[in-house]
Short mmCIF file of C-alpha atoms in Angstrom, two decimals:
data_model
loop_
_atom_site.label_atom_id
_atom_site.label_comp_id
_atom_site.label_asym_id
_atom_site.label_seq_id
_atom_site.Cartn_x
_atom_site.Cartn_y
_atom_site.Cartn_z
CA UNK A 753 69.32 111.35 116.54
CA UNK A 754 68.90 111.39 120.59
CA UNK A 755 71.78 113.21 122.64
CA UNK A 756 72.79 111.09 125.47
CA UNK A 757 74.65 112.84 128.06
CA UNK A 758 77.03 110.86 130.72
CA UNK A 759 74.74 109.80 133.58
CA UNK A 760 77.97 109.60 135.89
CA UNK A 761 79.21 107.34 138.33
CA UNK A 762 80.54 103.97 136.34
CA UNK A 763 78.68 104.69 133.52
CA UNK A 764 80.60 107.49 132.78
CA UNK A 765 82.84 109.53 129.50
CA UNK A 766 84.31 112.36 128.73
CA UNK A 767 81.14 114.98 127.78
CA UNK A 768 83.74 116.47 125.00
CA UNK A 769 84.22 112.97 123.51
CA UNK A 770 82.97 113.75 119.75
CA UNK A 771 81.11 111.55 117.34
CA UNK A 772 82.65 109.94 114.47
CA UNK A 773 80.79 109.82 110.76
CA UNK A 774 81.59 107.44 108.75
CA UNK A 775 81.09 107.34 104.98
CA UNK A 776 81.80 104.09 103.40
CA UNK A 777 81.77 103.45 99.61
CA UNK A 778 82.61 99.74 99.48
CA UNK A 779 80.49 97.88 101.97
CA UNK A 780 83.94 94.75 102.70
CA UNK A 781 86.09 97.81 103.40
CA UNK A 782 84.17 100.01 105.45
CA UNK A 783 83.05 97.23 107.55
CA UNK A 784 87.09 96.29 107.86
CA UNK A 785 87.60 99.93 109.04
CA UNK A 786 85.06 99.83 111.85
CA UNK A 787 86.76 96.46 112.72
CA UNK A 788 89.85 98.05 113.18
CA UNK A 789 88.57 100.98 114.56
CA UNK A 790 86.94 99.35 117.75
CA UNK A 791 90.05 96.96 117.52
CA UNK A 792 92.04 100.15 118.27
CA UNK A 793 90.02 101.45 121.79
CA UNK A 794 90.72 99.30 125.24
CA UNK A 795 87.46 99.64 126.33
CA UNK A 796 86.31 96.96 129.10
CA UNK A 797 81.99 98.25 128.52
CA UNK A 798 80.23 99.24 125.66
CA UNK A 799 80.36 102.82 126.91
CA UNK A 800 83.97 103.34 126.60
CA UNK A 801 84.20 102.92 122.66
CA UNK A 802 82.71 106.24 120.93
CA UNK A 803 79.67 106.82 119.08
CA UNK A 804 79.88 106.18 115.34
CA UNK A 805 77.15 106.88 112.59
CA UNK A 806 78.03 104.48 109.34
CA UNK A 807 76.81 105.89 105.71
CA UNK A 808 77.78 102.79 103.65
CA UNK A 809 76.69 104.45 100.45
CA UNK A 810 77.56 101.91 97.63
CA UNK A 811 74.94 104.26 94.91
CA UNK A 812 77.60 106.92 95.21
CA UNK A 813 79.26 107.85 91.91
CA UNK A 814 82.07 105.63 91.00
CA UNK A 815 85.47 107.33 91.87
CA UNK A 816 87.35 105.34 89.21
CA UNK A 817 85.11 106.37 86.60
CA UNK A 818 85.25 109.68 87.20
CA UNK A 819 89.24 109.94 87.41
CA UNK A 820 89.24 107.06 84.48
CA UNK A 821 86.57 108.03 81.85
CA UNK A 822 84.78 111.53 83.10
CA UNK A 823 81.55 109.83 84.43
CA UNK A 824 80.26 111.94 87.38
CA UNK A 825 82.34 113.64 89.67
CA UNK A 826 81.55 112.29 93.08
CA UNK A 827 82.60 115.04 94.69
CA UNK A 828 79.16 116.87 95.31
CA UNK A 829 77.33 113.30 96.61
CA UNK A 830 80.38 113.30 99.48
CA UNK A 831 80.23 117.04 100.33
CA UNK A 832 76.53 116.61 101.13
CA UNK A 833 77.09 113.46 103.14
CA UNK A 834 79.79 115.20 105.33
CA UNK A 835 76.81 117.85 105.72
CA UNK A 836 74.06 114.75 106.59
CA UNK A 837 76.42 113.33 109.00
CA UNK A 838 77.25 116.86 110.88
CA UNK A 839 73.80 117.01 111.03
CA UNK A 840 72.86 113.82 112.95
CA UNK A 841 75.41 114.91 115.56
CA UNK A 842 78.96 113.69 113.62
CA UNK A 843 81.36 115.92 114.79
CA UNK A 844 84.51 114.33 112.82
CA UNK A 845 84.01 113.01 109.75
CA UNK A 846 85.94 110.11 107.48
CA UNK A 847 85.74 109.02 103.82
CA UNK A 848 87.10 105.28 103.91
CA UNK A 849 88.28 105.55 100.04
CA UNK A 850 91.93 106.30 99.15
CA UNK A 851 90.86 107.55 95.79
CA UNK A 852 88.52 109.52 96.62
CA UNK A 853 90.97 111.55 98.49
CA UNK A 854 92.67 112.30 94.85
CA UNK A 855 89.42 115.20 95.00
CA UNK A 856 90.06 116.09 98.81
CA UNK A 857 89.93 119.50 98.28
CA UNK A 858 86.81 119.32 96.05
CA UNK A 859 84.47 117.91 98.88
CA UNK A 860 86.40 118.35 102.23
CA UNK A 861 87.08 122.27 101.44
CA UNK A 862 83.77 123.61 103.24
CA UNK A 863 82.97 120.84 105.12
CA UNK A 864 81.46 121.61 108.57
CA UNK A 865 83.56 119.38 110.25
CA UNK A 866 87.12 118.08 110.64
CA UNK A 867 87.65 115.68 107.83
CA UNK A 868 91.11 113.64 108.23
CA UNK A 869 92.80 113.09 105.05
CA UNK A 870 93.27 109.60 104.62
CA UNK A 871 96.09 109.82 102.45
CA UNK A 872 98.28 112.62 105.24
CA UNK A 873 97.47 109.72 108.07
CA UNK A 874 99.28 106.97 105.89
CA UNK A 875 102.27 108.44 104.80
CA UNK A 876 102.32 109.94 108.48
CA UNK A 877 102.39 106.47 109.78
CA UNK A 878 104.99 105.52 107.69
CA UNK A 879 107.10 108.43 108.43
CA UNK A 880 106.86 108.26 112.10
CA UNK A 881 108.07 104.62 111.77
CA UNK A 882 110.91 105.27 109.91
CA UNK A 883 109.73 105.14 106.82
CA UNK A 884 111.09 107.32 103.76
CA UNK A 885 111.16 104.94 100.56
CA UNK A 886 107.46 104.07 100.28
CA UNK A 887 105.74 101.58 98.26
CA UNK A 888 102.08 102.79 98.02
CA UNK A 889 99.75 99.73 96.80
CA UNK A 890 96.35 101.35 95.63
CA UNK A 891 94.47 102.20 92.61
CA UNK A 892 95.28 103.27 89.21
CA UNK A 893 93.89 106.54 89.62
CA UNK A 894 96.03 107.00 93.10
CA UNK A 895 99.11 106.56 90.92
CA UNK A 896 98.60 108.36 87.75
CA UNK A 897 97.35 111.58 89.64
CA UNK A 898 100.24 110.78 92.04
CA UNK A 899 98.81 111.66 94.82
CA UNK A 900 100.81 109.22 97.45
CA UNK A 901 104.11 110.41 95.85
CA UNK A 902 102.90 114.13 96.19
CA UNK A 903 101.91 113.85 100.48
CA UNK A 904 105.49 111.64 100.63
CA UNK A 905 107.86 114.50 98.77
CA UNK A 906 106.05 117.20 100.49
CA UNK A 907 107.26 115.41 103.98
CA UNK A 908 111.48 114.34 102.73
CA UNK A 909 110.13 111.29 101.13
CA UNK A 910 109.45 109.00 98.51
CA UNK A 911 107.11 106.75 96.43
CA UNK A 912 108.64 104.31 94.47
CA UNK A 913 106.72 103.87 91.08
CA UNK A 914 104.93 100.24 90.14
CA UNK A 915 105.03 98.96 86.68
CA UNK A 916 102.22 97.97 84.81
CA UNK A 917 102.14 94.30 85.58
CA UNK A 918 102.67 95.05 88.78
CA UNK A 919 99.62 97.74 89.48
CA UNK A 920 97.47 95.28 87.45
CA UNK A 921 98.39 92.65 90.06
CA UNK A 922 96.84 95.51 92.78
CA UNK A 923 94.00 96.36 90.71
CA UNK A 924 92.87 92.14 90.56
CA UNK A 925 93.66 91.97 94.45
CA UNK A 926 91.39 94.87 95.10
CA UNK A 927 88.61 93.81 92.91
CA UNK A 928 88.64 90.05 94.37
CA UNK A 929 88.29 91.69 97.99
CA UNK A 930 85.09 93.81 96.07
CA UNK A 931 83.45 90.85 94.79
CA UNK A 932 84.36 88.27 97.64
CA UNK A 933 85.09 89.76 101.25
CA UNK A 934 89.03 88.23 100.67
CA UNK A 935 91.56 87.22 98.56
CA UNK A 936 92.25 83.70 97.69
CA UNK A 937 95.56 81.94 98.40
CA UNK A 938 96.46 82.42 94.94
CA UNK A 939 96.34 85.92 95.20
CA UNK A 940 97.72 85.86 98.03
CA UNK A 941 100.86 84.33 97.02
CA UNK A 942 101.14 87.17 94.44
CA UNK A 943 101.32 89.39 96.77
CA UNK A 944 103.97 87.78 98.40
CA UNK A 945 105.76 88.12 95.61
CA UNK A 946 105.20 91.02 94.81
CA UNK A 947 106.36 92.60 98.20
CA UNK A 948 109.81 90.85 97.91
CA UNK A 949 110.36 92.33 94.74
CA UNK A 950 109.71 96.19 95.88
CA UNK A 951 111.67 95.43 98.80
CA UNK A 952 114.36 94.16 96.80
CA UNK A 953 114.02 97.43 94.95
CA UNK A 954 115.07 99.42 97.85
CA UNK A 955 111.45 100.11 98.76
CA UNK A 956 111.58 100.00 103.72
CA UNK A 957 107.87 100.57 103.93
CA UNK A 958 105.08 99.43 101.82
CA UNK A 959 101.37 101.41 102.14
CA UNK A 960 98.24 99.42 101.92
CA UNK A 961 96.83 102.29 100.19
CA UNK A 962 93.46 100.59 99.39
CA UNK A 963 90.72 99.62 102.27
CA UNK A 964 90.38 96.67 100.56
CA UNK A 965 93.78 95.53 101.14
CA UNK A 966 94.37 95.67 104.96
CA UNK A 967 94.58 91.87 104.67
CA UNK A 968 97.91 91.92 103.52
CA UNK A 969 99.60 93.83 106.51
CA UNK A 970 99.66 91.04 109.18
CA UNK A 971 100.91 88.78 105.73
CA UNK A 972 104.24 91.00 105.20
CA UNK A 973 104.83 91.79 108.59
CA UNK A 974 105.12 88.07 108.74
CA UNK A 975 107.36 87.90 106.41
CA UNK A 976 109.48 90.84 108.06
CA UNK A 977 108.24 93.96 106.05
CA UNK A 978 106.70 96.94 107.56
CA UNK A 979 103.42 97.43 106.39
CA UNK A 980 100.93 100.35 107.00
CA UNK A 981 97.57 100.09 106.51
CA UNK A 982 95.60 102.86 105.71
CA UNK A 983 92.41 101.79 106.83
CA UNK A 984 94.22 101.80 110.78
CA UNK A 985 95.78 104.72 109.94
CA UNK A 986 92.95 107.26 109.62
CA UNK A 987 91.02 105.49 112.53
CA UNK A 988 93.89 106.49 114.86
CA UNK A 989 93.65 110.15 113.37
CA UNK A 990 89.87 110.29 113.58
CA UNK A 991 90.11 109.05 117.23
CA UNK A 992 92.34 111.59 118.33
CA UNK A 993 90.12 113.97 116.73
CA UNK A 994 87.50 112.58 118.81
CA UNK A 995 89.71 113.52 121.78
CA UNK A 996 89.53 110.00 123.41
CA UNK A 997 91.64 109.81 126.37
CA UNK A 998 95.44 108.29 124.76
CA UNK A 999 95.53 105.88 127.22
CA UNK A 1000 92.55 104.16 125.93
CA UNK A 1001 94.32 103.12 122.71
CA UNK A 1002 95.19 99.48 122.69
CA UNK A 1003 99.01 98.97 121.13
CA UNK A 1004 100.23 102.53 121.76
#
């Protein structure tokens, strides 16, 4: 991969702006994430947004197989893509898969890199907005290994449990977004429903804690919820890491 230096003059960045690597496992979601990524910088010519090298590997191990019936452990597969990307020039790294991130430690460990925890950025987000009773809407695996509930206690807060109807209700709204780009309006409505009924439970912050569901923020912010997405929230972390200028940031 070519290294470009700033020519200077109006065509012009910061020569310690890094490169972001991104590896994507589900190709709706990752191409959501570099939607709100560029979303994110206020840049008025092409030059101004950073660099960005996409691995949308969909032949990587299932994570929900793995966690669900011991089928092969991604792990290795994303340790060596961290590795690829650092090669080509990456010098931050994300993994745009909340479950994944159940086996951080397993393939972010060693890496070469800075690799932002997707799950940290979330319930960071929430915190910093006031946030301390958490709903976190994600996969099965991301609630029975508890992994949302263990990065909220460790920071003075909480992650109020989903029933089983109500994490198969997540499970069919992640898939449709899988097969189809989007939910339907019946779905939709579910999920409506759903978020007045965790509210209603005491729950002041509810986590889009799937890529596939950044949909829904803009939905229950409409309806006067706060929502984080998680997708947003790691591409804020990995563009500080990138060490943008702040002031480029749209919305801050």
């Amino acid at each position: 991969m070519p290294v470009i230096s700033p020519p200077g003059g109006i065509v012009d960045w910061p020569r310690d702006e890094g490169v972001l690597g991104v590896i994507g496992v589900a190709p709706w979601s990752t191409l959501e994430f570099a939607s709100t990524l560029y979303r994110l910088v206020d840049a008025p010519k092409d030059w101004h947004y950073p660099r960005v090298i996409f691995d949308i590997n969909t032949k990587l191990p299932s994570r929900g197989r793995h966690l669900d019936l011991g089928e092969a452990d991604f792990s290795p597969a994303i340790a060596a893509s961290i590795r690829e990307l650092a090669d080509q020039g990456a010098t931050v790294v994300v993994v745009t898969c909340n479950t994944a991130h159940v086996l951080y430690d397993r393939w972010a460990a060693d890496a070469p890199v800075p690799v932002p925890n997707i799950i940290d950025a979330t319930v960071g987000a929430a915190l910093a907005q006031g946030g301390r009773n958490l709903a976190a809407l994600g996969s099965g695996g991301l609630a029975r290994f508890g992994t949302y509930a263990e990065a909220a206690a460790r920071r003075g807060a909480m992650v109020l449990p989903l029933d089983q109807e109500q994490q198969a209700l997540v499970w069919s709204g992640i898939d449709q977004v899988k097969v189809n780009g989007r939910m339907d309006a019946e779905m939709l409505a579910r999920f409506d429903g759903l978020a007045d009924t965790l509210v209603q439970a005491g729950a002041d912050t509810i986590l889009l804690a799937c890529t596939e569901l950044s949909e829904l923020r803009a939905r229950f912010e409409s309806n006067g919820y706060r929502a984080i997405d998680s997708s947003e929230a790691l591409a804020r972390e990995a563009l500080q890491l990138l060490r943008l200028p702040v002031e480029r940031f749209a919305g801050q």
